[in-house]
Coordinates of C-alpha atoms in Angstrom, one line a residue:
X1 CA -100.5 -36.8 26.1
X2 CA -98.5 -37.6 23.3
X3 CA -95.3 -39.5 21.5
X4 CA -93.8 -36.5 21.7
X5 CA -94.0 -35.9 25.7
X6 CA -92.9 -39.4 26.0
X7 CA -89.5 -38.6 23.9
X8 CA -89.5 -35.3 25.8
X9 CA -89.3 -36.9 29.1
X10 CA -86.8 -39.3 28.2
X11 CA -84.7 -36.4 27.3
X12 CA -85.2 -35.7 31.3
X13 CA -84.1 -39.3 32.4
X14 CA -81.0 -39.4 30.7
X15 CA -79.8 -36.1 31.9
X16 CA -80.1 -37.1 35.3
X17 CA -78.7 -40.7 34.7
X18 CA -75.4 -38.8 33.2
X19 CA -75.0 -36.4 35.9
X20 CA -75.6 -39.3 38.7
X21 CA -73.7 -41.4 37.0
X22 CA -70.4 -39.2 37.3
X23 CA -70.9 -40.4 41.5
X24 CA -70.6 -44.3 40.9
X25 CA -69.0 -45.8 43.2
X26 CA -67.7 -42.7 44.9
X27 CA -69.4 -43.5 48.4
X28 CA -71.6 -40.2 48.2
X29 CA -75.6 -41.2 47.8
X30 CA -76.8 -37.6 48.4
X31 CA -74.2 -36.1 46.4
X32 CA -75.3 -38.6 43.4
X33 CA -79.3 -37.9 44.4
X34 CA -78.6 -34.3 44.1
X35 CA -77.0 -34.5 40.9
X36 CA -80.0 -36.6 39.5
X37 CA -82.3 -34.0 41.3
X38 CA -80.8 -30.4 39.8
X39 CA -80.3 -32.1 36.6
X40 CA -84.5 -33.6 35.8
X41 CA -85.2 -30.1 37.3
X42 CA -83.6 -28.1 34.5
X43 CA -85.0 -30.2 31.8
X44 CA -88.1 -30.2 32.5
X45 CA -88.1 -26.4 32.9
X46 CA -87.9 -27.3 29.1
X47 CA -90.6 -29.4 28.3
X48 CA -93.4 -27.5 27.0
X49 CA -96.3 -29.5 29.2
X50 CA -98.1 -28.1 32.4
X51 CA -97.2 -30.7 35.2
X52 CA -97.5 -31.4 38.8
X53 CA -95.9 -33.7 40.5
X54 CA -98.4 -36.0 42.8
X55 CA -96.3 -38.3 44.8
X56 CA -92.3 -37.3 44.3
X57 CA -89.5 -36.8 47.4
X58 CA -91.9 -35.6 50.1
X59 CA -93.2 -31.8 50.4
X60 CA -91.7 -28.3 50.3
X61 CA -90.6 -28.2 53.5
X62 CA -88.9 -31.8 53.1
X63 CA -87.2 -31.3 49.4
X64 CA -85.8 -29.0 47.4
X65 CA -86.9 -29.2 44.3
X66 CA -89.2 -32.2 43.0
X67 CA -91.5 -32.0 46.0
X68 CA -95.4 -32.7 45.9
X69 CA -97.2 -30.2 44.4
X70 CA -94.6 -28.8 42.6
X71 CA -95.2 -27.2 38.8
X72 CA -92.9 -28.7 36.3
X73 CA -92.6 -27.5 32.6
X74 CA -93.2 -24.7 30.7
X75 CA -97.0 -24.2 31.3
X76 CA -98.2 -24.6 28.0
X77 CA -99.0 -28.3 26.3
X78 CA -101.0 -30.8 28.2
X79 CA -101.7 -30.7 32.0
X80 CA -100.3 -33.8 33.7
X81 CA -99.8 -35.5 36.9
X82 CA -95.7 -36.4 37.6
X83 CA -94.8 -39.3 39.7
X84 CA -90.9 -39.0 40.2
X85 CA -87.9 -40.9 41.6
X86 CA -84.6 -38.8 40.2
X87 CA -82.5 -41.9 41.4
X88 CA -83.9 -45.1 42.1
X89 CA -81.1 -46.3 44.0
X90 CA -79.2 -44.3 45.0
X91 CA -76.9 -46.6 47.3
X92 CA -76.6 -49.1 44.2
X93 CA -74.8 -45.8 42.4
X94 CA -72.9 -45.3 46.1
X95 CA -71.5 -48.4 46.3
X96 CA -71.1 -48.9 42.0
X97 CA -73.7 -51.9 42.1
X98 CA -76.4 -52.9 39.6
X99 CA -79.9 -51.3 38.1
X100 CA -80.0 -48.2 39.2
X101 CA -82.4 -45.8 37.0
X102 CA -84.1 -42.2 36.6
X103 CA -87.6 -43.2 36.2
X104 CA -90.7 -40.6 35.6
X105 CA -94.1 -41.9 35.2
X106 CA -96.4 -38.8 33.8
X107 CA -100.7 -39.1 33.0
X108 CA -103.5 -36.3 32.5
X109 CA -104.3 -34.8 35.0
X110 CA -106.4 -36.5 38.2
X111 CA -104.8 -40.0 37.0
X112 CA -102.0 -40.7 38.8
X113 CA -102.3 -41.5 42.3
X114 CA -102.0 -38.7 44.6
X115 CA -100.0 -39.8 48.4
X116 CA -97.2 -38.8 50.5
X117 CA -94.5 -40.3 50.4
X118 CA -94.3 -43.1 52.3
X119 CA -94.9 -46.8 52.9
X120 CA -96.6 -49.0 50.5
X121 CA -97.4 -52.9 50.4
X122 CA -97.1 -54.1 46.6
X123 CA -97.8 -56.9 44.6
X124 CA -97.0 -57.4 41.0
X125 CA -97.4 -60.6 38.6
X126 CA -97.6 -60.2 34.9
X127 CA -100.0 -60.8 32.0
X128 CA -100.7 -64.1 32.2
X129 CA -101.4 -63.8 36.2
X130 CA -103.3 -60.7 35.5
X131 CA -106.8 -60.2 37.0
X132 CA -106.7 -63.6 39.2
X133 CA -104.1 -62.2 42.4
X134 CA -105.3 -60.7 45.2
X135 CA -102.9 -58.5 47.5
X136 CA -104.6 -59.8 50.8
X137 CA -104.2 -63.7 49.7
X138 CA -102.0 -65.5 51.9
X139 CA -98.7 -65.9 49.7
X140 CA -98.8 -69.7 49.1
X141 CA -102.3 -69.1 47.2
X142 CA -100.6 -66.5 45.1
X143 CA -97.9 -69.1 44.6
X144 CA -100.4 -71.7 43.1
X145 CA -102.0 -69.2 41.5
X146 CA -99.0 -67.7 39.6
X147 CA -97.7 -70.8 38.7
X148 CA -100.9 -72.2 36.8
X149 CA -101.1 -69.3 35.3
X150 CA -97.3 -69.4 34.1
X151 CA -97.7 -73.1 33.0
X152 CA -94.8 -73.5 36.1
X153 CA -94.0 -76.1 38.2
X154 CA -94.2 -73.9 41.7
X155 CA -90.1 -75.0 42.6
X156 CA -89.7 -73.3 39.0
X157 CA -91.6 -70.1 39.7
X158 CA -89.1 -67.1 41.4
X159 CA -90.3 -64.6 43.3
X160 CA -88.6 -61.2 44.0
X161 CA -88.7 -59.9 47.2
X162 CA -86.2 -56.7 48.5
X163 CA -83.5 -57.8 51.2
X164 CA -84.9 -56.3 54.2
X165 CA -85.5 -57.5 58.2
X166 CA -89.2 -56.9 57.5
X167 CA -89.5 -59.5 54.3
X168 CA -87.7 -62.0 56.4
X169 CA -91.0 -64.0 56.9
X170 CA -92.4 -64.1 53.7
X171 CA -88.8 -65.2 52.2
X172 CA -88.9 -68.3 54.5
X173 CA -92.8 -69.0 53.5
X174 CA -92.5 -68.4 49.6
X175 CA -89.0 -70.8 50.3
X176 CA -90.9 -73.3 52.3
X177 CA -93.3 -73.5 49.3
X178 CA -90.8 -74.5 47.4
X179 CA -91.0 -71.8 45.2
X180 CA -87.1 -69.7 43.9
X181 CA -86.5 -66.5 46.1
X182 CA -84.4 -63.8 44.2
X183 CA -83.6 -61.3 46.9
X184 CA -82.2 -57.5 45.7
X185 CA -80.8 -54.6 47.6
X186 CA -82.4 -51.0 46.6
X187 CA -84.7 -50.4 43.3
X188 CA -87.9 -52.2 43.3
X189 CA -89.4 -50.2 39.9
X190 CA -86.9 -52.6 37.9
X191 CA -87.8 -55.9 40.2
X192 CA -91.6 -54.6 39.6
X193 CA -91.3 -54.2 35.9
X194 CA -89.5 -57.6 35.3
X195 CA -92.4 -59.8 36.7
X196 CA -94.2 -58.5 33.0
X197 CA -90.9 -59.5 30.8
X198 CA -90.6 -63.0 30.0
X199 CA -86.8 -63.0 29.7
X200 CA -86.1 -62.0 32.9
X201 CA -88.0 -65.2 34.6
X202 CA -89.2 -63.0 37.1
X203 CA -92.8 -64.4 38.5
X204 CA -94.0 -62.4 41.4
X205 CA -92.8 -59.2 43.1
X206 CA -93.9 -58.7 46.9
X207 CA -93.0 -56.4 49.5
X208 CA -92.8 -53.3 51.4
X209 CA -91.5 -50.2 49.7
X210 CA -91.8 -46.4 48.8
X211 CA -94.9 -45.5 47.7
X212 CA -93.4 -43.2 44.8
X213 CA -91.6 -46.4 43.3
X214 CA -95.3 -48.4 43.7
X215 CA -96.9 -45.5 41.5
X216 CA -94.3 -45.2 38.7
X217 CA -93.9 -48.9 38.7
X218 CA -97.6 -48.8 38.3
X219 CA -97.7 -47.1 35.0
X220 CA -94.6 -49.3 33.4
X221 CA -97.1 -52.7 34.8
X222 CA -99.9 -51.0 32.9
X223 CA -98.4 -50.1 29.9
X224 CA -97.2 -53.9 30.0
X225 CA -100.3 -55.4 30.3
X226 CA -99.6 -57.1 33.5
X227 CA -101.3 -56.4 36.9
X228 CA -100.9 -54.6 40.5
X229 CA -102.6 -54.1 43.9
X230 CA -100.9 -51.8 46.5
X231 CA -101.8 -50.9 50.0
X232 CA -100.4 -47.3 52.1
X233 CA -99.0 -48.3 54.9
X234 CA -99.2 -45.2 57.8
X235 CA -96.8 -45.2 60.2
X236 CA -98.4 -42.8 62.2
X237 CA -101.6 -40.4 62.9
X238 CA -100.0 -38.1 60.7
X239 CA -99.0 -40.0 57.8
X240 CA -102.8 -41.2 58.1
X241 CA -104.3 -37.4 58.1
X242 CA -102.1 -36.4 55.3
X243 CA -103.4 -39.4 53.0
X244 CA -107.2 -37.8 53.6
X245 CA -106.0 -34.3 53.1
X246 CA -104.9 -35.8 50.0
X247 CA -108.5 -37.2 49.2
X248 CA -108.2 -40.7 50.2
X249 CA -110.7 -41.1 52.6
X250 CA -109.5 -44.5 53.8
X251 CA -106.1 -43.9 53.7
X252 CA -105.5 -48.0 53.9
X253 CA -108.0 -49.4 51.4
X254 CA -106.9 -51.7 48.7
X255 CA -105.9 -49.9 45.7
X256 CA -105.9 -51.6 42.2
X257 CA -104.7 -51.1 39.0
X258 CA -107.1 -48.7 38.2
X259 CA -106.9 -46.7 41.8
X260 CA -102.9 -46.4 41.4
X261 CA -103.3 -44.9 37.3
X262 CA -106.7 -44.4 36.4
X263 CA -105.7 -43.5 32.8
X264 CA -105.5 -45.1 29.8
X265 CA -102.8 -43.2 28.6
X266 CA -99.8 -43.1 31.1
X267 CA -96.2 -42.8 30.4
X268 CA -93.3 -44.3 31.8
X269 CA -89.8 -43.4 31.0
X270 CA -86.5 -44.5 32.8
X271 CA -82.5 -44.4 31.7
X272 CA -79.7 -46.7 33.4
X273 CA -77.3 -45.6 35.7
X274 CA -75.6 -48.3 36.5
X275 CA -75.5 -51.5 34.4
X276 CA -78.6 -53.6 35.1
X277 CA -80.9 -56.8 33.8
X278 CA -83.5 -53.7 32.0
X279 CA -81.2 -51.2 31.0
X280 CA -77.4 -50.9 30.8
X281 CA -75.9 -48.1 32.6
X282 CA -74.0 -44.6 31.3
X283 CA -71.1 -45.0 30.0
X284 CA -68.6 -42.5 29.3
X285 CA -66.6 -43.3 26.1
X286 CA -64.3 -40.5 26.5
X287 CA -63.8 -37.2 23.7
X288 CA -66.5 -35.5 26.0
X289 CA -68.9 -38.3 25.0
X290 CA -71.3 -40.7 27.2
X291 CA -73.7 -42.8 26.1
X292 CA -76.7 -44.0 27.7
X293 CA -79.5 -46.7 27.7
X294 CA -83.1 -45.7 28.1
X295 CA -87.0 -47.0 27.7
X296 CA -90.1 -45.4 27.4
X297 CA -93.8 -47.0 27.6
X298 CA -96.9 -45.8 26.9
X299 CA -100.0 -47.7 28.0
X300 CA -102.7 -46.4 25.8
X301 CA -100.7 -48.1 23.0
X302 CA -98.6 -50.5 24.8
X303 CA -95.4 -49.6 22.6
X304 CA -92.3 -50.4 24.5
X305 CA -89.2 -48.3 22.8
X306 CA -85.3 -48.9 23.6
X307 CA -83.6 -45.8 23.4
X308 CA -79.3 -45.9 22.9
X309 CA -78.2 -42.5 22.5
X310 CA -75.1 -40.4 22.7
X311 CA -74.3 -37.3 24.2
X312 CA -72.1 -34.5 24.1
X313 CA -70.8 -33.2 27.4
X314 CA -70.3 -29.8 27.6
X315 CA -68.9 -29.9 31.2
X316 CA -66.2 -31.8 33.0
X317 CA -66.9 -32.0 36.4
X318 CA -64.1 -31.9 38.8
X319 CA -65.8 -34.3 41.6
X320 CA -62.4 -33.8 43.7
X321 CA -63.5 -30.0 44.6
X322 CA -67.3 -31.3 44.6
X323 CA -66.9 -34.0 47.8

């Protein structure tokens, strides 16, 4: 693991962020995951590293390319473990709305957690909160605890939770403690990483989501200094045997930090889509040129790095004969 993976994988972030980005606002979500899909494919068939992915778009019979257990690279270089969401969000790119991303999260090998994907429970608070949160504390303690930590008053602190039927209790308990609610649609690997960046005001992330986006969001939290706990959530006897297949013996046990990246030296890279609060989106400036908006993190070192670049486009895509 090295700077030079890390630059190396952002090359593979912005090459699906351009090719997804080409389907804002078009109505098509698959058509725009596919794109980002068959585009971080042939890029990393570039990278000169020996990885697998661990927890990706479900397994060979369920994706086409990206799937658990898949090899990825060249073969030669370092052998590391791939957590990967091509497009996280891919209705925000359907419907042309905010913070969608490409997102990869790489570590040696054995480090990064190794599930199906599925459901996850997640909470997230940032450096100053870090060490003193527990996932299974009722969410008014967290609350208190947050906001001392913060130096907040608690009707000051916000807390991020994803707009879903199944967060409506917790919305109404966090509001009855008098604490801000900021509610978003799809993409919970930005609303996890903002609860570490002071600008953002962001206190607390909760909720239910994908396990891939816990994992990846994970190794950006790490490399920020702030903290995690995570839970599988099985929906069923299979789910639960697959998680033990996959060596966790309790396929429901608390996992930490240190459970969800074991490494000290993890990677995170992501590139806009769409514009967003992190990261603003591609943007095509026309002579065949786009420009995009990307970061990259590694933990071991805690270096954050914004990346603008500009790229040539070799290929005009005529999305009329594409839909």
């Amino acid at each position: 693991m090295d700077r030079e993976l890390a630059l190396e994988l952002v090359r593979v972030t912005e090459a699906a962020a351009i090719k997804s980005a080409h389907w804002m606002g078009r109505g098509k979500k698959n058509e725009a995951d596919d794109a980002a899909t068959t585009a971080m494919r042939n890029v990393f068939d570039t990278v000169s590293m020996n990885g697998t992915v661990v927890i990706g778009e479900g397994e060979l019979d369920e994706a086409p390319m990206l799937y658990i257990g898949e090899n990825l690279g060249t073969g030669d270089g370092p052998n590391v473990d791939i957590a990967v969401d091509p497009l996280e969000g891919t209705n925000i790119v359907a419907k042309g709305h905010n913070n969608a991303m490409t997102v990869i999260a790489a570590a040696e090998r054995g480090a990064l957690l190794h599930a199906p994907d599925m459901y996850m429970q997640k909470l997230v608070v940032g450096e100053k909160a870090a060490g003193r949160v527990h996932l299974d504390d009722p969410i008014e303690k967290t609350i208190e605890i947050v906001a001392e930590a913060n130096n907040k008053r608690i009707h000051d602190l916000t807390v991020i939770i994803q707009e879903r039927p199944r967060h409506d209790e917790i919305v109404k308990r966090v509001q009855n403690m008098g604490a801000r609610v900021k509610l978003f649609g799809d993409g919970d690997v930005g609303a996890s990483i903002a609860t570490c960046l002071p600008q953002t005001g962001i206190d607390i992330f909760i909720g239910i989501g994908g396990a891939p986006e816990g994992v990846i969001s994970a190794a950006a939290v790490k490399s920020l200094g702030g903290d995690m706990q995570a839970r599988l959530l099985p929906q069923n006897d299979e789910e639960r045997s697959r998680c033990m297949e996959m060596g966790l013996d309790d396929p429901e046990q608390l996992l930490t930090m240190n459970d969800l990246v074991k490494s000290d030296d993890a990677i995170f890279a992501a590139t806009g889509v769409t514009e967003g609060e992190l990261l603003n989106g591609v943007r095509f400036l026309g002579g065949d040129t786009a420009e995009t908006h990307s970061i990259v993190m590694r933990s071991k070192t805690r270096t954050v790095r914004f990346i603008q670049a500009n790229h040539h486009l070799d290929l005009k895509p005529d999305l009329r004969e594409e839909s």
